[in-house]
mmCIF file of C-alpha atoms and ligand atoms in Angstrom:
data_model
loop_
_atom_site.group_PDB
_atom_site.id
_atom_site.type_symbol
_atom_site.label_atom_id
_atom_site.label_comp_id
_atom_site.label_asym_id
_atom_site.label_seq_id
_atom_site.Cartn_x
_atom_site.Cartn_y
_atom_site.Cartn_z
ATOM 1 C CA MET A 1 -5.824 1.491 17.957
ATOM 2 C CA THR A 2 -2.187 1.843 17.333
ATOM 3 C CA VAL A 3 -0.953 5.009 17.216
ATOM 4 C CA TYR A 4 0.907 5.645 13.673
ATOM 5 C CA ASP A 5 4.567 5.235 13.923
ATOM 6 C CA ARG A 6 6.410 7.724 11.452
ATOM 7 C CA ASN A 7 9.107 4.928 11.614
ATOM 8 C CA ASN A 8 7.472 2.558 9.918
ATOM 9 C CA ILE A 9 9.316 0.848 6.608
ATOM 10 C CA PHE A 10 6.923 2.399 4.430
ATOM 11 C CA ALA A 11 7.135 6.173 6.056
ATOM 12 C CA LYS A 12 10.287 5.998 5.477
ATOM 13 C CA ILE A 13 9.991 4.670 1.591
ATOM 14 C CA LEU A 14 8.021 7.811 1.352
ATOM 15 C CA ARG A 15 10.463 10.345 2.703
ATOM 16 C CA GLY A 16 13.202 8.943 0.355
ATOM 17 C CA GLU A 17 14.521 7.503 3.226
ATOM 18 C CA ALA A 18 14.379 3.824 2.451
ATOM 19 C CA PRO A 19 14.704 2.131 -1.496
ATOM 20 C CA CYS A 20 11.943 0.946 -3.012
ATOM 21 C CA THR A 21 11.271 -0.266 -6.847
ATOM 22 C CA LYS A 22 8.568 2.500 -7.696
ATOM 23 C CA VAL A 23 5.661 1.279 -10.099
ATOM 24 C CA TYR A 24 3.553 3.842 -9.845
ATOM 25 C CA GLU A 25 2.845 6.995 -7.662
ATOM 26 C CA ASP A 26 0.614 9.947 -7.860
ATOM 27 C CA GLU A 27 -0.601 13.400 -5.596
ATOM 28 C CA HIS A 28 -2.519 10.502 -3.416
ATOM 29 C CA VAL A 29 -0.491 6.752 -3.501
ATOM 30 C CA LEU A 30 2.666 5.667 -4.147
ATOM 31 C CA ALA A 31 3.391 1.708 -5.542
ATOM 32 C CA PHE A 32 6.337 -0.309 -5.233
ATOM 33 C CA ASN A 33 7.449 -4.504 -5.504
ATOM 34 C CA ASP A 34 6.768 -5.974 -2.780
ATOM 35 C CA ILE A 35 10.510 -7.132 -1.403
ATOM 36 C CA ASN A 36 9.483 -10.722 -1.045
ATOM 37 C CA PRO A 37 7.045 -11.770 -3.783
ATOM 38 C CA LYS A 38 4.703 -14.105 -3.352
ATOM 39 C CA ALA A 39 3.604 -13.694 -6.790
ATOM 40 C CA PRO A 40 4.830 -12.913 -10.476
ATOM 41 C CA VAL A 41 3.075 -9.274 -10.077
ATOM 42 C CA HIS A 42 3.407 -8.628 -6.270
ATOM 43 C CA VAL A 43 2.974 -4.916 -5.455
ATOM 44 C CA LEU A 44 1.939 -2.972 -2.707
ATOM 45 C CA VAL A 45 0.096 0.268 -3.138
ATOM 46 C CA ILE A 46 0.128 2.881 0.099
ATOM 47 C CA PRO A 47 -1.418 6.336 0.457
ATOM 48 C CA LYS A 48 1.152 9.246 1.304
ATOM 49 C CA GLY A 49 -0.821 9.960 4.668
ATOM 50 C CA GLU A 50 -0.279 8.430 7.372
ATOM 51 C CA TYR A 51 -2.618 5.546 8.387
ATOM 52 C CA VAL A 52 -2.120 2.629 10.742
ATOM 53 C CA SER A 53 -4.225 0.462 9.114
ATOM 54 C CA ILE A 54 -7.263 0.140 6.533
ATOM 55 C CA VAL A 55 -9.707 0.317 9.092
ATOM 56 C CA ASP A 56 -8.115 3.798 10.662
ATOM 57 C CA PHE A 57 -8.003 4.597 6.374
ATOM 58 C CA THR A 58 -11.564 4.254 5.749
ATOM 59 C CA ALA A 59 -12.237 6.102 9.090
ATOM 60 C CA LYS A 60 -10.017 9.076 8.801
ATOM 61 C CA ALA A 61 -9.167 9.968 5.307
ATOM 62 C CA SER A 62 -11.603 12.218 3.033
ATOM 63 C CA ALA A 63 -14.147 10.713 0.800
ATOM 64 C CA GLU A 64 -11.514 12.378 -2.300
ATOM 65 C CA ALA A 65 -8.311 10.188 -0.614
ATOM 66 C CA ILE A 66 -10.180 7.170 -0.017
ATOM 67 C CA ALA A 67 -11.687 7.025 -4.057
ATOM 68 C CA ALA A 68 -8.377 8.214 -5.456
ATOM 69 C CA PHE A 69 -6.757 5.256 -3.497
ATOM 70 C CA TRP A 70 -9.023 2.657 -5.211
ATOM 71 C CA ARG A 71 -8.889 4.531 -8.465
ATOM 72 C CA ALA A 72 -5.318 3.821 -8.572
ATOM 73 C CA VAL A 73 -4.837 0.067 -7.039
ATOM 74 C CA THR A 74 -7.035 -0.548 -10.529
ATOM 75 C CA LYS A 75 -4.823 1.826 -12.513
ATOM 76 C CA ILE A 76 -1.868 0.178 -11.363
ATOM 77 C CA ALA A 77 -3.153 -3.003 -11.979
ATOM 78 C CA ASP A 78 -3.637 -2.295 -15.945
ATOM 79 C CA GLN A 79 -0.485 -1.040 -15.492
ATOM 80 C CA LEU A 80 1.306 -4.042 -14.840
ATOM 81 C CA GLY A 81 -0.309 -5.951 -16.936
ATOM 82 C CA VAL A 82 -2.825 -8.148 -14.771
ATOM 83 C CA GLY A 83 -6.285 -5.866 -15.421
ATOM 84 C CA SER A 84 -7.937 -8.986 -16.290
ATOM 85 C CA GLY A 85 -7.492 -10.754 -13.251
ATOM 86 C CA PHE A 86 -5.703 -9.712 -9.654
ATOM 87 C CA ARG A 87 -6.127 -10.404 -5.802
ATOM 88 C CA VAL A 88 -6.569 -7.259 -3.267
ATOM 89 C CA VAL A 89 -5.309 -7.851 0.019
ATOM 90 C CA SER A 90 -5.418 -5.832 3.088
ATOM 91 C CA ASN A 91 -3.793 -7.311 6.968
ATOM 92 C CA HIS A 92 -5.573 -5.384 9.542
ATOM 93 C CA GLY A 93 -3.626 -5.706 12.909
ATOM 94 C CA PRO A 94 -1.581 -8.109 14.325
ATOM 95 C CA ASN A 95 -4.580 -10.386 14.237
ATOM 96 C CA GLY A 96 -4.799 -10.718 10.429
ATOM 97 C CA GLY A 97 -1.256 -10.717 9.938
ATOM 98 C CA GLN A 98 -0.550 -7.056 9.611
ATOM 99 C CA LEU A 99 3.224 -6.770 9.681
ATOM 100 C CA VAL A 100 4.149 -3.008 8.627
ATOM 101 C CA PHE A 101 1.979 -0.444 10.429
ATOM 102 C CA HIS A 102 1.236 2.228 7.557
ATOM 103 C CA PHE A 103 -2.053 1.121 5.616
ATOM 104 C CA HIS A 104 -1.523 -0.650 2.309
ATOM 105 C CA VAL A 105 -2.918 -3.430 -0.284
ATOM 106 C CA HIS A 106 -0.943 -6.139 -1.824
ATOM 107 C CA VAL A 107 -2.095 -6.677 -5.664
ATOM 108 C CA THR A 108 -0.978 -9.831 -6.420
ATOM 109 C CA GLY A 109 -1.314 -11.553 -9.874
ATOM 110 C CA ARG A 110 0.170 -13.261 -12.874
ATOM 111 C CA ARG A 111 1.587 -11.291 -16.101
HETATM 112 P P1 5GP B 201 1.694 -6.793 6.040
HETATM 113 O O1 5GP B 201 2.005 -6.140 6.620
HETATM 114 O O2 5GP B 201 0.636 -6.968 4.993
HETATM 115 O O3 5GP B 201 1.663 -8.664 6.578
HETATM 116 O O4 5GP B 201 3.132 -7.175 5.055
HETATM 117 C C1 5GP B 201 3.727 -6.585 4.878
HETATM 118 C C2 5GP B 201 4.872 -6.743 3.361
HETATM 119 O O5 5GP B 201 6.104 -6.049 3.330
HETATM 120 C C3 5GP B 201 5.171 -7.994 3.472
HETATM 121 O O6 5GP B 201 4.907 -8.526 2.486
HETATM 122 C C4 5GP B 201 6.890 -7.603 3.326
HETATM 123 O O7 5GP B 201 7.340 -8.593 2.437
HETATM 124 C C5 5GP B 201 6.154 -6.352 3.094
HETATM 125 N N1 5GP B 201 7.915 -5.627 2.961
HETATM 126 C C6 5GP B 201 8.550 -5.681 3.971
HETATM 127 N N2 5GP B 201 9.989 -4.986 4.250
HETATM 128 C C7 5GP B 201 9.862 -4.270 3.260
HETATM 129 C C8 5GP B 201 10.758 -3.556 2.353
HETATM 130 O O8 5GP B 201 11.716 -2.766 3.123
HETATM 131 N N3 5GP B 201 10.207 -3.231 1.150
HETATM 132 C C9 5GP B 201 9.243 -3.564 0.302
HETATM 133 N N4 5GP B 201 9.685 -3.099 -0.878
HETATM 134 N N5 5GP B 201 8.543 -4.306 0.411
HETATM 135 C C10 5GP B 201 8.581 -4.721 1.838
#
């Protein structure tokens, strides 16, 4: 498993060192628009904790953090007007197409 790199772009966004268009935030989670959207709604949802990918998050995060993350995903889809139909994708590792090594899910849909 790759070691977490605190200089990844999503860590910088979490620290306020890089900009984002925020759509949702709570104690556990931040969500913002993807800079290169592939659908009318394309949001990235990230936990505030330091996890490299979905595998790392699932293995190490608390049950509370995992539940809060997935509850936020559905809440965000509702909030963005795609609650009746959306996709959730998470790329794990270079072989899975992961480019940013802070766990995130892509939530896509058509408004
Ligand atoms: P993945 O790691 O799942 O392949 O995808 C990373 C995603 O992050 C891509 O869809 C890319 O467009 C998005 N992304 C990369 N850098 C930034 C950034 O600085 N800001 C935002 N909002 N999205 C980014």
